[in-house]
Coordinates of C-alpha atoms and ligand atoms in Angstrom, one line a residue:
X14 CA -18.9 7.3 -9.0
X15 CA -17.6 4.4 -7.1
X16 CA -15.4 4.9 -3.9
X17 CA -13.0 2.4 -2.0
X18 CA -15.1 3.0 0.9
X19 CA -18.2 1.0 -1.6
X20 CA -15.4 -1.6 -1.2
X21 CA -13.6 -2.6 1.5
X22 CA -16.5 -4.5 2.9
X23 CA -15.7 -7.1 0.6
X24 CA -11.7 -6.8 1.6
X25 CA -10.2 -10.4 1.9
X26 CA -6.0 -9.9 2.6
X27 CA -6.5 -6.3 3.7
X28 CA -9.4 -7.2 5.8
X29 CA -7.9 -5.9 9.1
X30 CA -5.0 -4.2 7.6
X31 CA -5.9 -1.1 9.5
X32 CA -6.4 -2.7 12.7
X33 CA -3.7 -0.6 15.4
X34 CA -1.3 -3.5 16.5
X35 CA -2.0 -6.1 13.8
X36 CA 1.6 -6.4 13.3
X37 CA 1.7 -7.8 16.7
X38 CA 0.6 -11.8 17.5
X39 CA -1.1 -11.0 19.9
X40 CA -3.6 -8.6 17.8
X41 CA -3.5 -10.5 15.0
X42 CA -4.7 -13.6 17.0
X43 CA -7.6 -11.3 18.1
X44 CA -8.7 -10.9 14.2
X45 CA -9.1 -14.4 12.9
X46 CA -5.2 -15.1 13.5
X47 CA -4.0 -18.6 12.6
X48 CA -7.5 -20.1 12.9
X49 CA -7.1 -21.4 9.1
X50 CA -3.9 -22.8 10.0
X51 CA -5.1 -24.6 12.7
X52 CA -8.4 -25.6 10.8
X53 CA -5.7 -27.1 8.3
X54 CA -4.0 -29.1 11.0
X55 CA -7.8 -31.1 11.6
X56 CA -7.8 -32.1 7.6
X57 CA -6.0 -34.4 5.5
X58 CA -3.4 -32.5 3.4
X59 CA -5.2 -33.8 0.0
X60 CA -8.0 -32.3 1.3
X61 CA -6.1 -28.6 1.3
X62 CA -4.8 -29.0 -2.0
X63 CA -8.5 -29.8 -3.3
X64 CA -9.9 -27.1 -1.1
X65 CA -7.2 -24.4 -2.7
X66 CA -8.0 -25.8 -6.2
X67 CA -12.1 -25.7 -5.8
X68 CA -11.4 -21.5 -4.8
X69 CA -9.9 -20.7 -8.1
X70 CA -7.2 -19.5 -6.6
X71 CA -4.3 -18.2 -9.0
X72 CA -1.2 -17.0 -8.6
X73 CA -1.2 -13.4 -7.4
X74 CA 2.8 -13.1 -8.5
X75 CA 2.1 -12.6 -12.4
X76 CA 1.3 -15.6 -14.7
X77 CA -1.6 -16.3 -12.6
X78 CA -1.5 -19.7 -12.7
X79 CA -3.9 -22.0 -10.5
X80 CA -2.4 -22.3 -7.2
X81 CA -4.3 -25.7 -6.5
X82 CA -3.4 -27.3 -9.7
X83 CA 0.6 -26.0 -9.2
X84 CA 0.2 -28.2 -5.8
X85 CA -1.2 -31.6 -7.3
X86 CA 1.5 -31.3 -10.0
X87 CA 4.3 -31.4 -7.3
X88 CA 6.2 -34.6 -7.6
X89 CA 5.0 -36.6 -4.6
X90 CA 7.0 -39.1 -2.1
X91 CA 10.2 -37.0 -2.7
X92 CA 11.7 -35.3 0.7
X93 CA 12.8 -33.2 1.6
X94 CA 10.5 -30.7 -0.3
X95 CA 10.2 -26.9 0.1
X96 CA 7.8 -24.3 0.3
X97 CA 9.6 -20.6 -1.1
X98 CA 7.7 -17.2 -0.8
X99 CA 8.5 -15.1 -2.9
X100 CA 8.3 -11.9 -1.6
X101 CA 11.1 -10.1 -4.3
X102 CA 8.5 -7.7 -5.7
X103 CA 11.2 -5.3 -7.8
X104 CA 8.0 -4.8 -10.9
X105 CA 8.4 -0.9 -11.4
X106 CA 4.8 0.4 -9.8
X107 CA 3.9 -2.5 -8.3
X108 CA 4.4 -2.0 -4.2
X109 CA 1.3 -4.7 -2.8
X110 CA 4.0 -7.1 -1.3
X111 CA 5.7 -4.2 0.6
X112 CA 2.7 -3.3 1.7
X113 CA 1.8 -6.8 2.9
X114 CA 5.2 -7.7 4.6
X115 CA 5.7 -4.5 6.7
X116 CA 1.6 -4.3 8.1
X117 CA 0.6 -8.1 7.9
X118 CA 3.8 -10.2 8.3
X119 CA 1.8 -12.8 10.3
X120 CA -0.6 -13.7 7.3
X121 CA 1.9 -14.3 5.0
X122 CA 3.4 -16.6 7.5
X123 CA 0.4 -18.3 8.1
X124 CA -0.3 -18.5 4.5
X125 CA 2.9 -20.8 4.3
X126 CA 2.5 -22.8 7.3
X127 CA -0.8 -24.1 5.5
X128 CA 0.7 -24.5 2.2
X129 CA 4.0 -25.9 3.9
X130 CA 1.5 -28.5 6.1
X131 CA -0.4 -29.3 2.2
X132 CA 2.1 -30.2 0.9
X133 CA 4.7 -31.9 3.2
X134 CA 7.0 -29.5 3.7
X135 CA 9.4 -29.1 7.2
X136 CA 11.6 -26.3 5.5
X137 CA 9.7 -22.8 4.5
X138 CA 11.8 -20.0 3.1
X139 CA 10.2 -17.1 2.3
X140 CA 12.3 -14.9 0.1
X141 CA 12.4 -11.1 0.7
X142 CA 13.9 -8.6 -1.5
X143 CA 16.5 -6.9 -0.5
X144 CA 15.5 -2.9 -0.3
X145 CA 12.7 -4.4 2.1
X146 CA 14.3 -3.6 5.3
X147 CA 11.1 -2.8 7.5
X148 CA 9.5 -5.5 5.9
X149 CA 12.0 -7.9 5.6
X150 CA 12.7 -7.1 10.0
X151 CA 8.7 -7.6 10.0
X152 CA 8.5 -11.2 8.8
X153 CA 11.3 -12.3 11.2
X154 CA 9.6 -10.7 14.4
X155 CA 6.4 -12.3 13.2
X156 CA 8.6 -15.9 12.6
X157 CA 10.0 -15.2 16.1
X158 CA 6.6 -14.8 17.5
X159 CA 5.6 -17.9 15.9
X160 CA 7.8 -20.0 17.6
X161 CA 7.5 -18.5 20.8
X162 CA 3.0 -19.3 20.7
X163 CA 4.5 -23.1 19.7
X164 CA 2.7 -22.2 16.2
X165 CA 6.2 -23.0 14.6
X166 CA 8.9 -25.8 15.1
X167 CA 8.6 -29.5 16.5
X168 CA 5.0 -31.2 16.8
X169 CA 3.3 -28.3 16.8
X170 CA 0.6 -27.5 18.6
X171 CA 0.5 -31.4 19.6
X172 CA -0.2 -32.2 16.0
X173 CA 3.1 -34.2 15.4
X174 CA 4.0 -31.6 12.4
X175 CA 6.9 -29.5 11.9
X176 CA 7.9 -26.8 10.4
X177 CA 10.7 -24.5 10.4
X178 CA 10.3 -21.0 8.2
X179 CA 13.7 -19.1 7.4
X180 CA 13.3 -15.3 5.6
X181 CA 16.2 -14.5 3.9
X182 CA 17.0 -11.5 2.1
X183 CA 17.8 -10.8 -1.4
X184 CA 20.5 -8.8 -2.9
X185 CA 18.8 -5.8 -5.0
X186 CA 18.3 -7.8 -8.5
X187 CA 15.2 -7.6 -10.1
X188 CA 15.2 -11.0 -11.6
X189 CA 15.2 -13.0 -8.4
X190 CA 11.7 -12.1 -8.8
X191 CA 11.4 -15.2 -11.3
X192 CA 11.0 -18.3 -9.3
X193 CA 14.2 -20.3 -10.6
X194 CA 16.7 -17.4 -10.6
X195 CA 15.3 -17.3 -6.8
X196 CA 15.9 -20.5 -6.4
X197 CA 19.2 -19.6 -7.6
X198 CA 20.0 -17.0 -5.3
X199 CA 18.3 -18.8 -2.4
X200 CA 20.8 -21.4 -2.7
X201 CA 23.7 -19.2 -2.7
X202 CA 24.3 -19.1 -6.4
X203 CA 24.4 -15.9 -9.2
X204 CA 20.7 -15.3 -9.5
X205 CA 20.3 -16.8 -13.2
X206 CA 17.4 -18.4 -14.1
X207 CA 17.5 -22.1 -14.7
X208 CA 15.8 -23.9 -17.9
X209 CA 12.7 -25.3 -17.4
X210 CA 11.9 -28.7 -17.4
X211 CA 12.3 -29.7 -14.9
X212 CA 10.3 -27.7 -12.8
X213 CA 10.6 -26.1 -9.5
X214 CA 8.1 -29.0 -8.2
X215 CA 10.1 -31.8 -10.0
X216 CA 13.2 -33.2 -8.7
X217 CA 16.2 -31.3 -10.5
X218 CA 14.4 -28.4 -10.5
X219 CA 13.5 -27.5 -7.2
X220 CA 15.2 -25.6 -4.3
X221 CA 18.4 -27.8 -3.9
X222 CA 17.0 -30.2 -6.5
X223 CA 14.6 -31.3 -4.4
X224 CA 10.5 -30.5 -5.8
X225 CA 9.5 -26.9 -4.4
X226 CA 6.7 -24.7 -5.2
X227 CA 7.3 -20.7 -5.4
X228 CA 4.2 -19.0 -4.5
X229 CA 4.0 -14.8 -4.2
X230 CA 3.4 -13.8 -0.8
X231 CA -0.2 -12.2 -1.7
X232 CA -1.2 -15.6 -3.2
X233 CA -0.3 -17.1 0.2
X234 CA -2.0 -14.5 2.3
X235 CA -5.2 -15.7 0.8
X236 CA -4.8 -19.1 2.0
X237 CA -6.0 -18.5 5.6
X238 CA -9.4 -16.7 4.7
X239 CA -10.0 -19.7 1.8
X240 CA -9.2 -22.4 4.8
X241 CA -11.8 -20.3 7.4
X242 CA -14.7 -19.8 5.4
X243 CA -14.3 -22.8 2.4
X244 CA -13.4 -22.6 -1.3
X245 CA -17.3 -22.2 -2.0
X246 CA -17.3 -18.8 -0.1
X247 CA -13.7 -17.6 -2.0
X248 CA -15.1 -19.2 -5.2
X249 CA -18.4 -16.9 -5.6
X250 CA -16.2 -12.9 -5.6
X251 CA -15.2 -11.5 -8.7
X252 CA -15.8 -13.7 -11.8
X253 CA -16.4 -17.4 -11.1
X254 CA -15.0 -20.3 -12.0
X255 CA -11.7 -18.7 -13.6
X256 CA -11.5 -15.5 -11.8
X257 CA -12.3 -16.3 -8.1
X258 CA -11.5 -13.5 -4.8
X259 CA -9.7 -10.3 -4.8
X260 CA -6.9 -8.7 -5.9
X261 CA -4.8 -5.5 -4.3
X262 CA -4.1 -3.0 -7.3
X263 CA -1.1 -1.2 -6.8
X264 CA -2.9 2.2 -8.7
X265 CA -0.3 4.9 -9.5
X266 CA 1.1 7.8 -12.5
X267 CA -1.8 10.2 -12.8
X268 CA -4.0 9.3 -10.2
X269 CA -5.6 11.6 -7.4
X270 CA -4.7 9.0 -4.7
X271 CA -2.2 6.7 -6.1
X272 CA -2.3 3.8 -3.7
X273 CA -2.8 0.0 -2.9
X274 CA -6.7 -1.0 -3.7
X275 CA -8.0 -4.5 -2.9
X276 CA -11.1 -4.8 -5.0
X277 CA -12.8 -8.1 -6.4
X278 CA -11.4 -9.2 -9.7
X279 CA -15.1 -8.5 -11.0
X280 CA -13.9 -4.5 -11.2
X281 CA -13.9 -2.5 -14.4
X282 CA -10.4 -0.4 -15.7
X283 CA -12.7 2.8 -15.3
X284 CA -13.7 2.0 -11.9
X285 CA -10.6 1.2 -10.8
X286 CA -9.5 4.9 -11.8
X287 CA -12.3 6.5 -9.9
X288 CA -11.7 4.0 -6.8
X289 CA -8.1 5.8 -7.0
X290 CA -9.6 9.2 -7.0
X291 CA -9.8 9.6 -10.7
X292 CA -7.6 11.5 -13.0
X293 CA -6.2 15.3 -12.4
X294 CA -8.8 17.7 -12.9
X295 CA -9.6 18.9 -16.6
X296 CA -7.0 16.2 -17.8
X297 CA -8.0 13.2 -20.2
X298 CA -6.8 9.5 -20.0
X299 CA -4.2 8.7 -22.4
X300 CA -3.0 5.3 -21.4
X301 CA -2.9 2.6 -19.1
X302 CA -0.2 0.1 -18.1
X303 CA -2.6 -3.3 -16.4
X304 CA -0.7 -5.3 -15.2
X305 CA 3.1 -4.4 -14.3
X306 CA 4.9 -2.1 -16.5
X307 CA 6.2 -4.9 -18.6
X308 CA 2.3 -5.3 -20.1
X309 CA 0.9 -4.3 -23.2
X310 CA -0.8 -0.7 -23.0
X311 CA -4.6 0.4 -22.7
X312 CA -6.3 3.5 -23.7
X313 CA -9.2 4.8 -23.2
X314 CA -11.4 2.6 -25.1
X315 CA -10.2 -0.1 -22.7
X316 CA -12.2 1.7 -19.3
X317 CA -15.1 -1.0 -19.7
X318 CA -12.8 -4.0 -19.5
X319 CA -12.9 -6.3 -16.2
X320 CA -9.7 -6.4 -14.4
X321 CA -9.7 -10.2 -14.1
X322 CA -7.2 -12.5 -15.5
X323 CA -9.0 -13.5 -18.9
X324 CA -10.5 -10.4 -19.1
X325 CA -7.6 -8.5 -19.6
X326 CA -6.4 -11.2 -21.7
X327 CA -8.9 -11.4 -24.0
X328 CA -8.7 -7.0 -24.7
X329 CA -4.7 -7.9 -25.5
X330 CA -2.7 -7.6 -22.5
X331 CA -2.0 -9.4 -19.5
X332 CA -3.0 -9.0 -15.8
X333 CA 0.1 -9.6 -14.4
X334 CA 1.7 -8.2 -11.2
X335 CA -2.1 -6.5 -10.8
X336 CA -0.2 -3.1 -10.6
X337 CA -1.8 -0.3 -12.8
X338 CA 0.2 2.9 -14.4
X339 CA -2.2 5.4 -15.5
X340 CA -1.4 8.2 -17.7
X341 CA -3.0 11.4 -18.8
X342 CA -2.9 13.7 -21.4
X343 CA 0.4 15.0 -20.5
X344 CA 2.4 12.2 -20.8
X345 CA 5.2 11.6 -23.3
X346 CA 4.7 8.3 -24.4
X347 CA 8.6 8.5 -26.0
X348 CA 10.1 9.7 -22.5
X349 CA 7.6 6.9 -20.3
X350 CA 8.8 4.3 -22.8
X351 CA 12.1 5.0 -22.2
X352 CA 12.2 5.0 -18.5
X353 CA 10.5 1.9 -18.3
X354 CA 13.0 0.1 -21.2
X355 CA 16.0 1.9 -19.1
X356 CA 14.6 0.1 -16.0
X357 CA 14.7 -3.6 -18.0
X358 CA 17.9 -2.7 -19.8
X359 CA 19.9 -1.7 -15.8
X360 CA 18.0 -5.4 -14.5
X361 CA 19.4 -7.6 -17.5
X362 CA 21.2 -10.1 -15.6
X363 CA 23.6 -10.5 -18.8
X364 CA 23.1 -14.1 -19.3
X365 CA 21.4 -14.2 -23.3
X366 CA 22.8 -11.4 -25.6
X367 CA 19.4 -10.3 -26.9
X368 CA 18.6 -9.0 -24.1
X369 CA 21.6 -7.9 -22.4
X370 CA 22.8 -6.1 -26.3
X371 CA 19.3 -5.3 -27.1
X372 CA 17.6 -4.1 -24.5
X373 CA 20.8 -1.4 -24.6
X374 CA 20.6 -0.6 -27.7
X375 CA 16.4 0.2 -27.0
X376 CA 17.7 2.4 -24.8
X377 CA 20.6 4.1 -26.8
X378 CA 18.2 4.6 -29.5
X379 CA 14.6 5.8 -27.4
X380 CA 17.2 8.3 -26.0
X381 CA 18.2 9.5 -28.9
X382 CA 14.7 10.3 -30.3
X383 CA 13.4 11.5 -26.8
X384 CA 16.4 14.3 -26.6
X385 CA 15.9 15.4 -30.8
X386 CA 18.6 13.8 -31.8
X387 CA 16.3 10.6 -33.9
X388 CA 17.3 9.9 -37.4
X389 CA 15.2 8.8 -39.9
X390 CA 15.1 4.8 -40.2
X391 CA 14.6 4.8 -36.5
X392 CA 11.8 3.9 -35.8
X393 CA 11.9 0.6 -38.0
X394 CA 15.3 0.1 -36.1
X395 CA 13.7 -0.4 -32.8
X396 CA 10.7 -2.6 -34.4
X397 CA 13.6 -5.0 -35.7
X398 CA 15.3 -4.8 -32.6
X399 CA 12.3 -5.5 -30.7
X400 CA 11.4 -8.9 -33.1
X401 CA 15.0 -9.6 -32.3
X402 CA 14.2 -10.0 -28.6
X403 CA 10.9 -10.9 -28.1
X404 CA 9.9 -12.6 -31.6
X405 CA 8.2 -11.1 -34.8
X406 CA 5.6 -8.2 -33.9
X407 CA 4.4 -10.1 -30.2
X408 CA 4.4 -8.8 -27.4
X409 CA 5.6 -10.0 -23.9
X410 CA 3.7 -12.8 -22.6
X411 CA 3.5 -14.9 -26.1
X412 CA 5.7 -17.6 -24.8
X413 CA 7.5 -19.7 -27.6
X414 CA 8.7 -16.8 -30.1
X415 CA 10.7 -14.5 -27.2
X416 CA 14.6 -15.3 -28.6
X417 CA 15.7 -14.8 -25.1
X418 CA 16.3 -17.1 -22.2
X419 CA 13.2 -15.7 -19.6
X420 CA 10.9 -13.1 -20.2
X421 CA 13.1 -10.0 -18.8
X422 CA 14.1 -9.3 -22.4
X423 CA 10.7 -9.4 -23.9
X424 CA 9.4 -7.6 -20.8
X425 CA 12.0 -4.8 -21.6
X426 CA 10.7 -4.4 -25.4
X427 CA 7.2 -4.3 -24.9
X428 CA 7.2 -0.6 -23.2
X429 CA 8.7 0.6 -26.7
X430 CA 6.4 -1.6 -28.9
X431 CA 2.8 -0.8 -27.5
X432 CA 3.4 2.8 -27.1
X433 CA 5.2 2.8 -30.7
X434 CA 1.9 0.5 -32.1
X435 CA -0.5 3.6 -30.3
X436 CA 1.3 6.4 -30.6
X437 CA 3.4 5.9 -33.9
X438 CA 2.6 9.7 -34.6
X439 CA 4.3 11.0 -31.5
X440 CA 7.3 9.2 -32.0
X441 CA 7.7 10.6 -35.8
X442 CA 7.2 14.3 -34.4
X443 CA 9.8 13.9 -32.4
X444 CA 12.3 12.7 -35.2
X445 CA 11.0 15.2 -37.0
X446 CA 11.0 18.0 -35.1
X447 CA 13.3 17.4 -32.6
X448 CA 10.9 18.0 -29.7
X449 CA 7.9 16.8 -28.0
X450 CA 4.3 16.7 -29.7
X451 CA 2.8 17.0 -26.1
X452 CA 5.6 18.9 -24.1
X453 CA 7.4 20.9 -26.9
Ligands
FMN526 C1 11.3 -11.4 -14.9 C2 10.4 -11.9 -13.9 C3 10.2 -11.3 -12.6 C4 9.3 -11.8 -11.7 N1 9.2 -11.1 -10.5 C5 8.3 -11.6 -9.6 C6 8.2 -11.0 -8.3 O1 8.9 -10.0 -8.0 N2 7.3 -11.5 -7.4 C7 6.6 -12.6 -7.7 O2 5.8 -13.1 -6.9 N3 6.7 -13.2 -8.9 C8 7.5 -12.8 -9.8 N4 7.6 -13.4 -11.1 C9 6.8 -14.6 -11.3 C10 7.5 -15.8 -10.6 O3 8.4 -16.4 -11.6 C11 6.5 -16.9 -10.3 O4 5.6 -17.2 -11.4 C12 5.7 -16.6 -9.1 O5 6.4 -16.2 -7.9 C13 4.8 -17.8 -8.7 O6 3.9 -17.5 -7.6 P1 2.4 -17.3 -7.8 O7 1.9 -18.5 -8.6 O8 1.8 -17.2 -6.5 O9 2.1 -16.0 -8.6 C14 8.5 -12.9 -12.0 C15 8.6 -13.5 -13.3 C16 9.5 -13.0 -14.2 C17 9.6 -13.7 -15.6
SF4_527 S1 16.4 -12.6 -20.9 FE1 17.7 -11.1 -19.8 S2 17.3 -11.5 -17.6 FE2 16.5 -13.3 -18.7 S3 18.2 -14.7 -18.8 FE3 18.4 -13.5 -20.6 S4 19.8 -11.8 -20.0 FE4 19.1 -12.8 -18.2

């Protein structure tokens, strides 16, 4: 059976996360600190963006899209132009960009000085969600630091670029998480998000109109290993050409050591579990969450399937946020289903009515069945209600059919839907007998 000590070798962002001090410039200078900045200030910025793009790095915040291709597709010869990190994780079980802002604030800022120096950019803001206290006071004494080494502000180090980064902190809503309602809130307004076209890299749709690219603050801190070892080096770990580097699984539920794992993307579902200390003893897997709780369901026939993008894509669900829920034979699939739709239905932000009625009603309804009280006829009630949000039968992540405005309402029915679509038979005992199947 596998063990994270098998892995952490091959560690890429968490490299020297246990390093005493590494908080600290000084320490992190020791370990490889801003070496891939300043091997970024010796190349042309082209150069970075085709470097990033020939690593296969994607976006480690959850649609996984290509980092290198988002930069070439940002409209060009416009200033001022940002850089935003977005460092909002509020994903129920996903706690990687915590992690990462409290013990390695200085790679994340380095991380957007190179993108910030790719791409143009003078302005950085990286984005930090408001419960984040530690790490949110973290990334300013590492901006602070900055500045003082001259790795920050005017003509830096002699290169004639400069940069200025800002953290600023958000307010406790879950959907300034999604780029444009960041962009949003950044800018002082209600943190809706905006229709897209035009993008956040297209003028209009940027950070004050201006083109801006949003990139997660764990796909950032993998820009300064990919700019001191080359793209050919990032581009052979886990499953080349799509699937390139690492990833840090946020692991918890029924885990022995629920934690944060960085593992190469080339790691099975059943690995991963034993990597996290496996299940309780004398307990069996029920199901598994891949990728955020908003992500179709796993079960156990799923333990062979790669924890890459595609991978998970191709066995129906979607690798998003990279955090995994597992649970065993105890569960309640009814009661986890409900949590997870309450969470959805409390971070509406009210905007479209499907999802601010519906994702209520969800809720009204799962709670009703959960505490004995279901009537016959629900169950086809919550499989309308669910079409009504997210489209007929899909689940979240099938863009085009979802009948609300961003995927917060889809993301809200799909808890209800897979677990319904698995585990139809627990949800009729509980209608029928008025108490739990697994838990009585
Ligand atoms: C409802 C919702 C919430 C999101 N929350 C986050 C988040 O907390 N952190 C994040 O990095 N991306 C989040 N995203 C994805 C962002 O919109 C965006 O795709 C991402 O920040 C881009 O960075 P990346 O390419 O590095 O992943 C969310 C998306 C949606 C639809
Ligand atoms: S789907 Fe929900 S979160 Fe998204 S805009 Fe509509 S009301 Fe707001």
């Amino acid at each position: 059976m596998p063990t994270y000590e098998d892995f952490k070798s091959q560690r890429i962002v968490h490299k020297y996360i246990d390093v005493p001090g590494i908080d600290e410039i000084d320490v992190y200078m020791q370990h490889e600190g801003f070496e891939g900045f300043k091997k970024a200030l010796t190349m042309k910025p082209e150069d970075i963006i085709a470097e990033v793009k020939a690593s296969g790095l994607r976006g480690r915040g959850g649609a996984g899209f290509s980092t290198g291709m988002k930069w070439e597709l940002m409209q060009k010869n416009v200033e001022p132009r940002y850089v935003v990190g977005n460092d909002d994780e509020g994903e129920p079980c996903t706690f990687k960009d915590r992690e990462l802002s409290e013990k390695l604030p200085h790679q994340i800022v380095e991380g957007i000085m190179i993108a910030s120096y790719a791409l143009g950019a003078h302005k950085a803001f990286i984005y930090v969600r408001g419960e984040f206290v530690k790490g949110y006071n973290q990334i300013w004494k590492a901006i602070r630091q900055c500045y003082e080494k001259g790795l920050l502000g005017k003509n830096i180090l002699g290169s004639g670029f400069d940069l200025d980064v800002v953290a600023h902190p958000g307010a406790g809503a879950y959907i300034c998480g999604e780029e444009t309602a960041l962009l949003s809130s950044l800018e002082g307004g209600r943190g809706y998000p905006k229709m897209r076209p035009p993008f956040p890299g297209q003028v209009g749709g940027g950070l004050y109109r201006q083109p801006s690219v949003v990139q997660n603050v764990e796909t950032l801190s993998n820009l300064p290993a990919i700019l001191r070892y080359g793209a050919a080096w990032y581009a052979r770990i886990g499953v080349p050409p799509a699937n390139t580097g690492t990833r840090i699984y946020s692991v918890s539920g029924h885990v022995q050591k629920p934690g944060n794992y960085e593992l190469p993307l080339s790691i099975t579902l059943g690995e991963l579990i034993e990597v996290a200390g496996g299940l309780r003893p004398g307990r069996k897997l029920k199901a598994v969450i891949p990728g955020g709780a908003s992500m179709p369901w796993f079960t156990e026939q799923h333990l062979n399937v790669v924890m890459s993008f595609d991978d998970i894509t191709k066995a129906g669900s979607l690798a998003g946020s990279g955090s995994v829920i597992v649970m065993d034979d105890t569960t309640c699939v009814v009661k986890a289903a409900l949590r997870l739709v309450e969470f959805y239905k409390h971070e509406s932000c009210g905007w479209c009515t499907p999802c601010r009625e519906g994702l209520d009603w969800l809720v009204k309804i799962l709670h009703r069945i959960e505490h004995g009280e279901g009537r016959e006829g629900d169950l086809e009630l919550l499989a309308d209600m669910g079409d009504n949000i997210s489209g007929q039968g899909t689940l979240v992540g099938t863009f085009g059919t979802h009948r609300t405005f961003c995927l917060l309402g889809p993301s809200g029915v799909s808890p209800m839907r897979s677990s319904m679509n698995l585990f139809r038979e627990e949800y009729e005992y509980h209608i029928k007998h008025k108490k739990c199947m697994v838990n009585g």
